[in-house]
XYZ file of C-alpha atoms in Angstrom:
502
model
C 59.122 -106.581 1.154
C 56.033 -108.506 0.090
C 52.808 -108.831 2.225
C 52.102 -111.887 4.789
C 49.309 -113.823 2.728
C 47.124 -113.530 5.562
C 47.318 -109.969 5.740
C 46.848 -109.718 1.732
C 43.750 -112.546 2.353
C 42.338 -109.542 4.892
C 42.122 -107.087 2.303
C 39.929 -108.574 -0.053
C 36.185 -107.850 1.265
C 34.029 -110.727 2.940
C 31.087 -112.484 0.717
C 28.600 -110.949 3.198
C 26.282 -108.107 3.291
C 27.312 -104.992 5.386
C 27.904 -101.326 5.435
C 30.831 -99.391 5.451
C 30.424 -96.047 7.556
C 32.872 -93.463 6.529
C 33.411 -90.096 7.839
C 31.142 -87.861 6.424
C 31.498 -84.305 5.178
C 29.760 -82.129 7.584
C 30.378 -78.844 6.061
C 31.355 -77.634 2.782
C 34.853 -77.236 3.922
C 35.497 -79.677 6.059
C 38.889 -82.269 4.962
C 39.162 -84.321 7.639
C 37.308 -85.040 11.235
C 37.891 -86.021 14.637
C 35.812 -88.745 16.631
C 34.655 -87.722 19.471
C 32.920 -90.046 20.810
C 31.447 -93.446 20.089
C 27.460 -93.821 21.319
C 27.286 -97.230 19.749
C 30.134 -100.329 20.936
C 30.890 -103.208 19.234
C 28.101 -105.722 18.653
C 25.317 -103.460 19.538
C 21.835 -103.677 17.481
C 21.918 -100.844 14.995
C 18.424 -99.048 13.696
C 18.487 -96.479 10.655
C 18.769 -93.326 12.081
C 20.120 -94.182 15.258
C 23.272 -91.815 16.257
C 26.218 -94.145 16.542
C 29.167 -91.599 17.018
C 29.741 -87.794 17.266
C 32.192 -86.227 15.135
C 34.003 -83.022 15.482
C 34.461 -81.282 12.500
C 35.933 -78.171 11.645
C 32.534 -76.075 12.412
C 31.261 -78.187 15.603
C 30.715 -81.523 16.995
C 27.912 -83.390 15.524
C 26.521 -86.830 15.825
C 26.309 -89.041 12.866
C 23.472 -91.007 12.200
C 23.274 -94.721 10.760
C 21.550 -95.486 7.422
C 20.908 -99.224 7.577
C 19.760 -101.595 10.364
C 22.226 -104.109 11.709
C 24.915 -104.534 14.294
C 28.096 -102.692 14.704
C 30.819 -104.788 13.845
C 33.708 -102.935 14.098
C 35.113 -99.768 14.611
C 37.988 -98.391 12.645
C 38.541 -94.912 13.865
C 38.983 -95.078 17.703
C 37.447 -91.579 19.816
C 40.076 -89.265 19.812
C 41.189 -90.830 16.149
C 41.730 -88.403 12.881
C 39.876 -89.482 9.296
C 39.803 -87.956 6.284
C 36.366 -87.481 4.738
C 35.387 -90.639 2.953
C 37.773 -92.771 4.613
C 36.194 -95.786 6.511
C 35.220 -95.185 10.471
C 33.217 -98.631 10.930
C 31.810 -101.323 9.289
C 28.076 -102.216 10.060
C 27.157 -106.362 9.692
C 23.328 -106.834 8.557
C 24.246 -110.087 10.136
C 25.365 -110.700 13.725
C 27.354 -113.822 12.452
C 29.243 -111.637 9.775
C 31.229 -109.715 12.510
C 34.047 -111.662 13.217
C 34.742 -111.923 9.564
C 34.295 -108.509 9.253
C 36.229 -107.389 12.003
C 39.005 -108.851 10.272
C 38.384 -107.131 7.051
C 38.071 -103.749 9.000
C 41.404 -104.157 10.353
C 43.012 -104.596 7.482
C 41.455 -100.803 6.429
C 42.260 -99.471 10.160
C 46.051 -101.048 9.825
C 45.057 -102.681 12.790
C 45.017 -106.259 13.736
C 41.715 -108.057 14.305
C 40.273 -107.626 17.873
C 41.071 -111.270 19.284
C 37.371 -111.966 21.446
C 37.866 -113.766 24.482
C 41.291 -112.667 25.063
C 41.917 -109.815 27.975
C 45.804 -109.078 26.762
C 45.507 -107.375 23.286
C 46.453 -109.886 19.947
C 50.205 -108.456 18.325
C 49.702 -106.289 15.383
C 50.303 -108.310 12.128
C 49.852 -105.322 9.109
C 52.373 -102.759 8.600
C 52.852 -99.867 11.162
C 51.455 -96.769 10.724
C 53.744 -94.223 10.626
C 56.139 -93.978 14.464
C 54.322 -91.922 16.540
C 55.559 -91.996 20.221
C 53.085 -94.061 22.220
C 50.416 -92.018 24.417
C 51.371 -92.643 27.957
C 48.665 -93.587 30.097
C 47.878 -90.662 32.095
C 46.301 -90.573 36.045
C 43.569 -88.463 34.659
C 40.887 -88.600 32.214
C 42.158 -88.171 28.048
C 40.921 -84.759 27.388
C 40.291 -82.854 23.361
C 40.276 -79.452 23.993
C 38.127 -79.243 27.105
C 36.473 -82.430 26.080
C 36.329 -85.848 28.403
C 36.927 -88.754 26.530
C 34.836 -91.526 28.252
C 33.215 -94.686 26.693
C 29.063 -94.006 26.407
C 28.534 -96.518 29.446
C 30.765 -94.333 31.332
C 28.430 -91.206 30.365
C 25.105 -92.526 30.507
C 26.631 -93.879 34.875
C 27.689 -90.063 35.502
C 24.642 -88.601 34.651
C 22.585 -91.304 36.822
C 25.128 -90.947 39.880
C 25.773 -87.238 38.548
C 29.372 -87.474 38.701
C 31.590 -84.776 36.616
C 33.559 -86.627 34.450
C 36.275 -84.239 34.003
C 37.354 -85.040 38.305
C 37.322 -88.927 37.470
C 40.549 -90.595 36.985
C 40.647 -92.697 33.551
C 42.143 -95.870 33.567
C 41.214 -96.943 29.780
C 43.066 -96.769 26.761
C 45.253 -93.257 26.432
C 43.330 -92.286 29.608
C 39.573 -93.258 28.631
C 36.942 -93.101 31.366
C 35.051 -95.964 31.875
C 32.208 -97.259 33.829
C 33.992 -98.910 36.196
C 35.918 -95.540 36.973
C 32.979 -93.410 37.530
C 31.587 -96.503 40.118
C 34.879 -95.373 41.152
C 34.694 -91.891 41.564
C 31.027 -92.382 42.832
C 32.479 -94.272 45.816
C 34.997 -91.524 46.355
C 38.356 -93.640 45.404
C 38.668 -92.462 42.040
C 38.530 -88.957 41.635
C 41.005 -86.803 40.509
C 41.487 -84.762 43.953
C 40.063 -84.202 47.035
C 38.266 -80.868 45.988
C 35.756 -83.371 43.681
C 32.281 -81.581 43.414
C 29.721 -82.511 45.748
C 27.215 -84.978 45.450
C 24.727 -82.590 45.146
C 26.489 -80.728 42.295
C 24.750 -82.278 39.197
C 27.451 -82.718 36.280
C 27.181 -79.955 32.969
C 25.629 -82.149 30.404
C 27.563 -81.870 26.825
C 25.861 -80.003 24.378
C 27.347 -79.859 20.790
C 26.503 -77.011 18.388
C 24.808 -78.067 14.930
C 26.329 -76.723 12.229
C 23.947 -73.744 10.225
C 21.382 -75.761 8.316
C 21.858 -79.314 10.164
C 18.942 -80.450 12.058
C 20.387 -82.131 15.786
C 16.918 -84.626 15.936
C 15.892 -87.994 15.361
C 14.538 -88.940 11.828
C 11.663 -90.315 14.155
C 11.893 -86.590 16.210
C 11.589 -84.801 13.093
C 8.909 -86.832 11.335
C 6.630 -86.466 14.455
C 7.042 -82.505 15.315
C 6.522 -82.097 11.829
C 3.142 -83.959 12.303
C 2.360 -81.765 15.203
C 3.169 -78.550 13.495
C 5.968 -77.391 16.077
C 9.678 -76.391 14.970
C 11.783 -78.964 15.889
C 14.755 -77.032 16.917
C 13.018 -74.794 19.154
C 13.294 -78.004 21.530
C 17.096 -78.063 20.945
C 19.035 -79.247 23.177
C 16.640 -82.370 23.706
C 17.640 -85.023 26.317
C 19.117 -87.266 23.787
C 23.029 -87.797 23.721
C 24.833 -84.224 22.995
C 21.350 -82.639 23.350
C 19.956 -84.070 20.339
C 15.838 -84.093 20.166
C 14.523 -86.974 20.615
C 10.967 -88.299 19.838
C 10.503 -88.792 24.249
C 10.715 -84.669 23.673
C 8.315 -84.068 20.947
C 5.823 -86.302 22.943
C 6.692 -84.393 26.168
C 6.039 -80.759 24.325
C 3.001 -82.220 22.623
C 1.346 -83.020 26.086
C 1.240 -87.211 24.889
C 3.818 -87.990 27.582
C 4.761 -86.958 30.856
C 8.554 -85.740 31.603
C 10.332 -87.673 34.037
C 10.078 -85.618 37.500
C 13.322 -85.644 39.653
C 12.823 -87.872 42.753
C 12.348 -85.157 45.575
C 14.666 -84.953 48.674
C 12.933 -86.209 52.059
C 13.777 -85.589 55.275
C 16.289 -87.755 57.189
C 15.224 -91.153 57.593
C 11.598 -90.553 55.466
C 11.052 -91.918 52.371
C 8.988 -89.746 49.322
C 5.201 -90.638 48.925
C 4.613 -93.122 45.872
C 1.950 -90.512 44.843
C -0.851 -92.206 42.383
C -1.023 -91.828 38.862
C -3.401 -92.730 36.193
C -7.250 -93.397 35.578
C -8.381 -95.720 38.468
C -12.269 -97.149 37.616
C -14.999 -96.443 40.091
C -16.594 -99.185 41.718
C -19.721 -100.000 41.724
C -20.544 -97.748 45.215
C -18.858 -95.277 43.449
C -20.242 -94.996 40.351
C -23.635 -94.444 42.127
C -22.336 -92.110 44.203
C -21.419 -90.037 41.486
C -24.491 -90.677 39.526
C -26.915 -89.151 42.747
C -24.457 -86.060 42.503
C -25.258 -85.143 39.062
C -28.870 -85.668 39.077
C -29.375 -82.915 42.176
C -27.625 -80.354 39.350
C -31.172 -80.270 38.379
C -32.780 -78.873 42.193
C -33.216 -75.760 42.397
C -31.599 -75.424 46.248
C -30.453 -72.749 48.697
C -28.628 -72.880 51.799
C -29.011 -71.099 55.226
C -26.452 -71.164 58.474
C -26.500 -70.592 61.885
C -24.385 -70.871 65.290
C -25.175 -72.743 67.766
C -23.685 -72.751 71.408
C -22.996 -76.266 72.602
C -21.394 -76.158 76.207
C -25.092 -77.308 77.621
C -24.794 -80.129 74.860
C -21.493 -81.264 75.144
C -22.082 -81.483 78.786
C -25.307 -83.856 78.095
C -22.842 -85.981 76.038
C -20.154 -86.274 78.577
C -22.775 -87.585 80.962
C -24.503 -90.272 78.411
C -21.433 -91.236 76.691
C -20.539 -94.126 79.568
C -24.203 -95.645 78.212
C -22.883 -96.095 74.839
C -24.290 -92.701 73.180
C -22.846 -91.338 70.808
C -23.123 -87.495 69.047
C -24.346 -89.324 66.436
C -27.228 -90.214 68.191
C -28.192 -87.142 69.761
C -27.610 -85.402 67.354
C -30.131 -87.400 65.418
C -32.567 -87.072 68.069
C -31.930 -83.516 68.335
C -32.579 -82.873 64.217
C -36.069 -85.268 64.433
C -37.307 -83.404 67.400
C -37.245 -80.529 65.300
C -38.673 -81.651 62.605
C -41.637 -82.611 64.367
C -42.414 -78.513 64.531
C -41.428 -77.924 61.097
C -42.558 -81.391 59.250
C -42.132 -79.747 55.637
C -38.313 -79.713 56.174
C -39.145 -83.797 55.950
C -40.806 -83.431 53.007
C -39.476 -83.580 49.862
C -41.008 -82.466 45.914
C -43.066 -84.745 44.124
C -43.136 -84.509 40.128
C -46.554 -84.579 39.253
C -46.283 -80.773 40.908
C -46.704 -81.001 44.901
C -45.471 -81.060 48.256
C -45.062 -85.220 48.982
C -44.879 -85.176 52.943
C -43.489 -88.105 55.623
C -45.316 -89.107 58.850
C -42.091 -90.938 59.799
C -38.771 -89.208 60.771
C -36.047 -91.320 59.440
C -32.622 -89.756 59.675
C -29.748 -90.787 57.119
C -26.714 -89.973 58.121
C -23.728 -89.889 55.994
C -20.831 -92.601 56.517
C -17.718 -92.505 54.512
C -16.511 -96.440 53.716
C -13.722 -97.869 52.092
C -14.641 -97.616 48.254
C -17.458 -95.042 48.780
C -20.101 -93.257 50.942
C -23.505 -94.550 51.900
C -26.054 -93.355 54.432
C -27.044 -95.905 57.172
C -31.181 -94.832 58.208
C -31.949 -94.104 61.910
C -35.485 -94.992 61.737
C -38.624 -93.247 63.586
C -35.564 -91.335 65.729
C -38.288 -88.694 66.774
C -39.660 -91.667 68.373
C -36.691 -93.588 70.397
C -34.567 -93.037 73.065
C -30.559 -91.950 72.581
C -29.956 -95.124 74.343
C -31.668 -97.002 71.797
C -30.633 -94.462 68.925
C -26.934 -95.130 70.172
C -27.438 -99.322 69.968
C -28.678 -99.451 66.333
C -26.444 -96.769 65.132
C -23.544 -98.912 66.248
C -24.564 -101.878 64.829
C -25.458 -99.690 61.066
C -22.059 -98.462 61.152
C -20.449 -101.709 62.004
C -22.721 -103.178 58.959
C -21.498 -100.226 56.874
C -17.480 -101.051 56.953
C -18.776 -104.470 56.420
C -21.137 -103.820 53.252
C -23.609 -105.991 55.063
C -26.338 -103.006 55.068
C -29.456 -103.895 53.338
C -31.628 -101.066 51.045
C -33.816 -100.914 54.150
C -31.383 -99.554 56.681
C -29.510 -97.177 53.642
C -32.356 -95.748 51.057
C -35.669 -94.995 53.154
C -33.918 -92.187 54.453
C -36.218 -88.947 54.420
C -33.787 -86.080 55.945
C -30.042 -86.473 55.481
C -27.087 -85.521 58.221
C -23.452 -84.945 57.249
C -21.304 -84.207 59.987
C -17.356 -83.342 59.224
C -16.944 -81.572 62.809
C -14.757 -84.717 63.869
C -11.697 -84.025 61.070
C -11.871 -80.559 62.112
C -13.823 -78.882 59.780
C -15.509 -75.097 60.725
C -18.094 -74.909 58.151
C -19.201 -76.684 55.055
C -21.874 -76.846 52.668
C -23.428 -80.737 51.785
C -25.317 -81.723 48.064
C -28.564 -82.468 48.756
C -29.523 -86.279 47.734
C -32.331 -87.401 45.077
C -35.613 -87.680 46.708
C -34.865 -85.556 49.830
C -35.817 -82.471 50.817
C -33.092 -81.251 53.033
C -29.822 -82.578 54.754
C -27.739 -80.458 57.280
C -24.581 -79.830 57.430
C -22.254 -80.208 60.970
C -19.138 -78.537 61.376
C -16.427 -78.475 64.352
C -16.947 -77.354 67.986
C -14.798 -74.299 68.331
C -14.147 -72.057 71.366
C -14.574 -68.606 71.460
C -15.281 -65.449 73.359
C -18.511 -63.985 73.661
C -20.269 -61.135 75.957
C -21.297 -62.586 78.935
C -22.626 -59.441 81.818
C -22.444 -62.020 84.562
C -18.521 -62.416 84.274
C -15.782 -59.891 85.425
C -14.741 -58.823 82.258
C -17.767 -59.005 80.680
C -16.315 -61.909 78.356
C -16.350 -65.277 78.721
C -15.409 -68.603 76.826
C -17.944 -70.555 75.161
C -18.092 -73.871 72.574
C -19.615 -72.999 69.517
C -21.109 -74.905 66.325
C -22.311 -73.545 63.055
C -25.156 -75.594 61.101
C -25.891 -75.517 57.763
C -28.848 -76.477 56.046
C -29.102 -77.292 52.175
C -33.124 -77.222 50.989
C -35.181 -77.854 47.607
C -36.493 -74.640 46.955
C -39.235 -76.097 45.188
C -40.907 -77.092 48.121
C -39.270 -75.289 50.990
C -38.917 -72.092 51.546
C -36.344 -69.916 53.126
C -38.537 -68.893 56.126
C -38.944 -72.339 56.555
C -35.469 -73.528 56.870
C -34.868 -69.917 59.529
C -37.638 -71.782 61.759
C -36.176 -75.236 61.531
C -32.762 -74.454 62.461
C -34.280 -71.749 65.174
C -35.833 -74.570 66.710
C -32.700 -77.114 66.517
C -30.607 -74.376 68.468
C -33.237 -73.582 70.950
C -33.694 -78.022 71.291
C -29.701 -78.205 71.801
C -29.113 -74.887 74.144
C -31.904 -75.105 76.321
C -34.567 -77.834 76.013
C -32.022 -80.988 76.460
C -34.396 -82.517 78.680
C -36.156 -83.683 75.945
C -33.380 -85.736 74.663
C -33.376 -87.944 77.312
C -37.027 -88.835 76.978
């Protein structure tokens, strides 16, 4: 019987540019090949050297790679479909306008009639019948090749992001195909195949195919670039790209010029995970200087000395003033000037020309951590002032502090520094001494603990305890020097509080 016109009018190749894909010969005896799987559909973008479909072949499965840029305009070998090498698989349009013309021109090489778009119900078959093969019944469970799941790439690319196993999702596609709408399925616990489906917690066995001997499972791009960085490209096999093929994301990751992707941790019940930062975040200007006053002390030559002292007496005092509106802060300033007026070279600081540059006034910095920074608001003359008056203009620095309304006055004529972390619990700490200083002391916690004590019963008794640390240029202060100061400073807070309060 002679040919409908229109199906011998189909034959005849289109006056367009495109490729014909045809299965290829992946091993030296391979005849024929299966397809697998497709990891391109119809009308997606094409590049050269993209994998559009994985083929298994009489050694292993392998994706096949495309060698010209375009779209993909048809598909002649359905997944599960038999070729023999050299026989067409797909046609690939340079053109997105070409397809429908060659859509029809692939089905006349398929023996299939041209996919009719816009239509839900498939379009009759006009070209001869291949030869009668019962029809595949549609099956309640997914199409399997061997142990294989046949499931569109969509369908893949949803179970490994809800990690679903494909082979307990019921496939409703053509000859039992898995699609994406079946593993939303499964993922809402209508579509799997029973109820022993894995649990949600069981993450699915990705598909890895084995490369042949000799066949290189990577990315032209993949290979180019671990070439450039000297590494062997299969040692990264499998990669995270479909079928485990190395992908350039993997030679960045093992070259250290991207991060990998970190799995989103679990959280307790009801708590979400900390957005953590990541990435360079400028200093501002605060900051900057901050970190430029740190590197010029590398040059001091400093040392450091400690020492406890006992602070029930002092804590007391506190308790009493506090209702006045004085604050540790103050006294504690008072405290430190005090004892610097015995000891005035621990106010002193070195001078360059080669000397000992000394400071009739006591002004006591005292370190304030802002928003954006740290700066040291200036207790002036605090040798010279009463805690009540200490406590009054140390509120108002730190209230000018948070509000960057401090002026180089009240922050930079400071002439012995305080740093006190004893309020975030801190034991014992060591500070950096800042440019033009001398010394600045270090304030740790309140702690309790037992000590001797031959008045009580036991011969033990609780007591609140503090440990002090000075930090001194050794250029122009001495060891012995910083022993007296903080002798003094203990003897001041233990047993001479009345002095405070003058």
């Amino acid at each position: 019987a002679e040919a409908p016109p229109a199906a011998a009018a189909a034959t005849s190749a289109p006056e367009c540019e495109f490729t014909q894909v045809d299965m290829p010969a992946l091993s030296s005896t391979m005849k024929e090949g299966k397809v697998v799987s497709w990891l391109k559909g119809v009308g997606d973008k094409i590049s050269a050297g993209d994998a559009i479909m994985v083929v298994e072949s009489d050694k292993a499965d392998m994706d096949v790679e495309a060698y010209d840029d375009g779209f993909l305009a048809a598909i002649v070998a359905d997944e599960g479909d038999s070729a023999l090498v050299g026989s067409p698989v797909a046609i690939i349009a340079a053109s997105e306008g070409d397809i429908p013309a060659l859509q029809a021109y692939a089905a006349s090489l398929g023996g299939a009639a041209p996919p009719a778009p816009a239509v839900a119900t498939a379009a009759p078959v006009a070209a001869a019948p291949k030869a009668a093969v019962p029809p595949a019944k549609k099956t309640d469970t997914a199409s399997y090749t061997g142990d294989r799941v046949v499931a569109s790439p969509l369908a893949k690319k949803r179970a490994l992001e809800l990690n679903i196993d494909l082979s307990n999702v019921v496939g409703t596609g053509p000859n039992g195909r898995i699609t994406a709408g079946d593993v939303d399925s499964a993922a809402s616990g209508s579509g799997s195949k029973s109820p022993s489906a894995p649990k949600k917690d069981a993450a699915p066995e990705k598909k890895v195919h084995t490369p042949a001997p000799g066949v290189v499972a990577a990315t032209p791009s993949a290979v180019a670039a671990a070439k450039k960085a000297g590494l062997d490209v299969m040692s990264l096999f499998p990669g995270s790209g479909a079928l485990g093929r190395v992908t350039i994301d993997d030679i960045k990751i093992a070259t250290g010029e991207k991060k990998p992707e970190k799995k989103k941790r679990k959280s307790a019940a009801g708590a979400t995970a900390p957005d953590l930062p990541d990435g360079l975040v400028p200093f501002t200007t605060m900051q900057r200087g901050v970190s430029k006053n740190m590197e010029l002390t590398l040059t001091v030559p400093i040392f450091r000395v400690s020492r406890e002292v006992y602070m029930d007496k002092f804590n007391a005092l506190y308790q009493s003033v506090k209702p006045k509106g004085v604050t540790v802060s103050a006294l504690l300033a008072k405290a430190v000037a005090l004892a610097v007026e015995k000891y005035p070279v621990i106010n002193s600081s070195y001078d360059p020309s080669g000397g000992t540059l000394f400071k009739e006034d006591i002004n006591v910095a005292m370190a304030v951590a802002i928003d954006g920074g740290l700066i040291t608001p200036t207790l002036k003359n605090a040798n010279e002032r009463s805690i009540t008056e200490l406590g009054e203009a140390w509120r108002d620095l730190v209230d000018k502090a948070k509000r960057g309304a401090l002026v180089p006055d009240e922050y930079a004529t400071g002439t012995i520094a305080i740093s006190n972390l004893g309020m975030f619990g801190v034991s014992q700490f060591d500070a950096i001494l800042p440019p033009g200083m001398g010394t600045i002391l270090a304030v740790g916690g309140t702690q309790t603990v037992i000590v001797p004590d031959d008045q009580a019963v036991l011969g033990m008794k609780k007591a609140q305890r503090m440990t002090v640390t000075v930090t001194c240029d050794h250029r122009n202060i001495y060891g012995a020097d910083a022993a007296l100061f903080l002798k003094e400073l203990a003897d001041v807070m233990e047993n001479r509080l009345e002095i405070l309060l003058l």
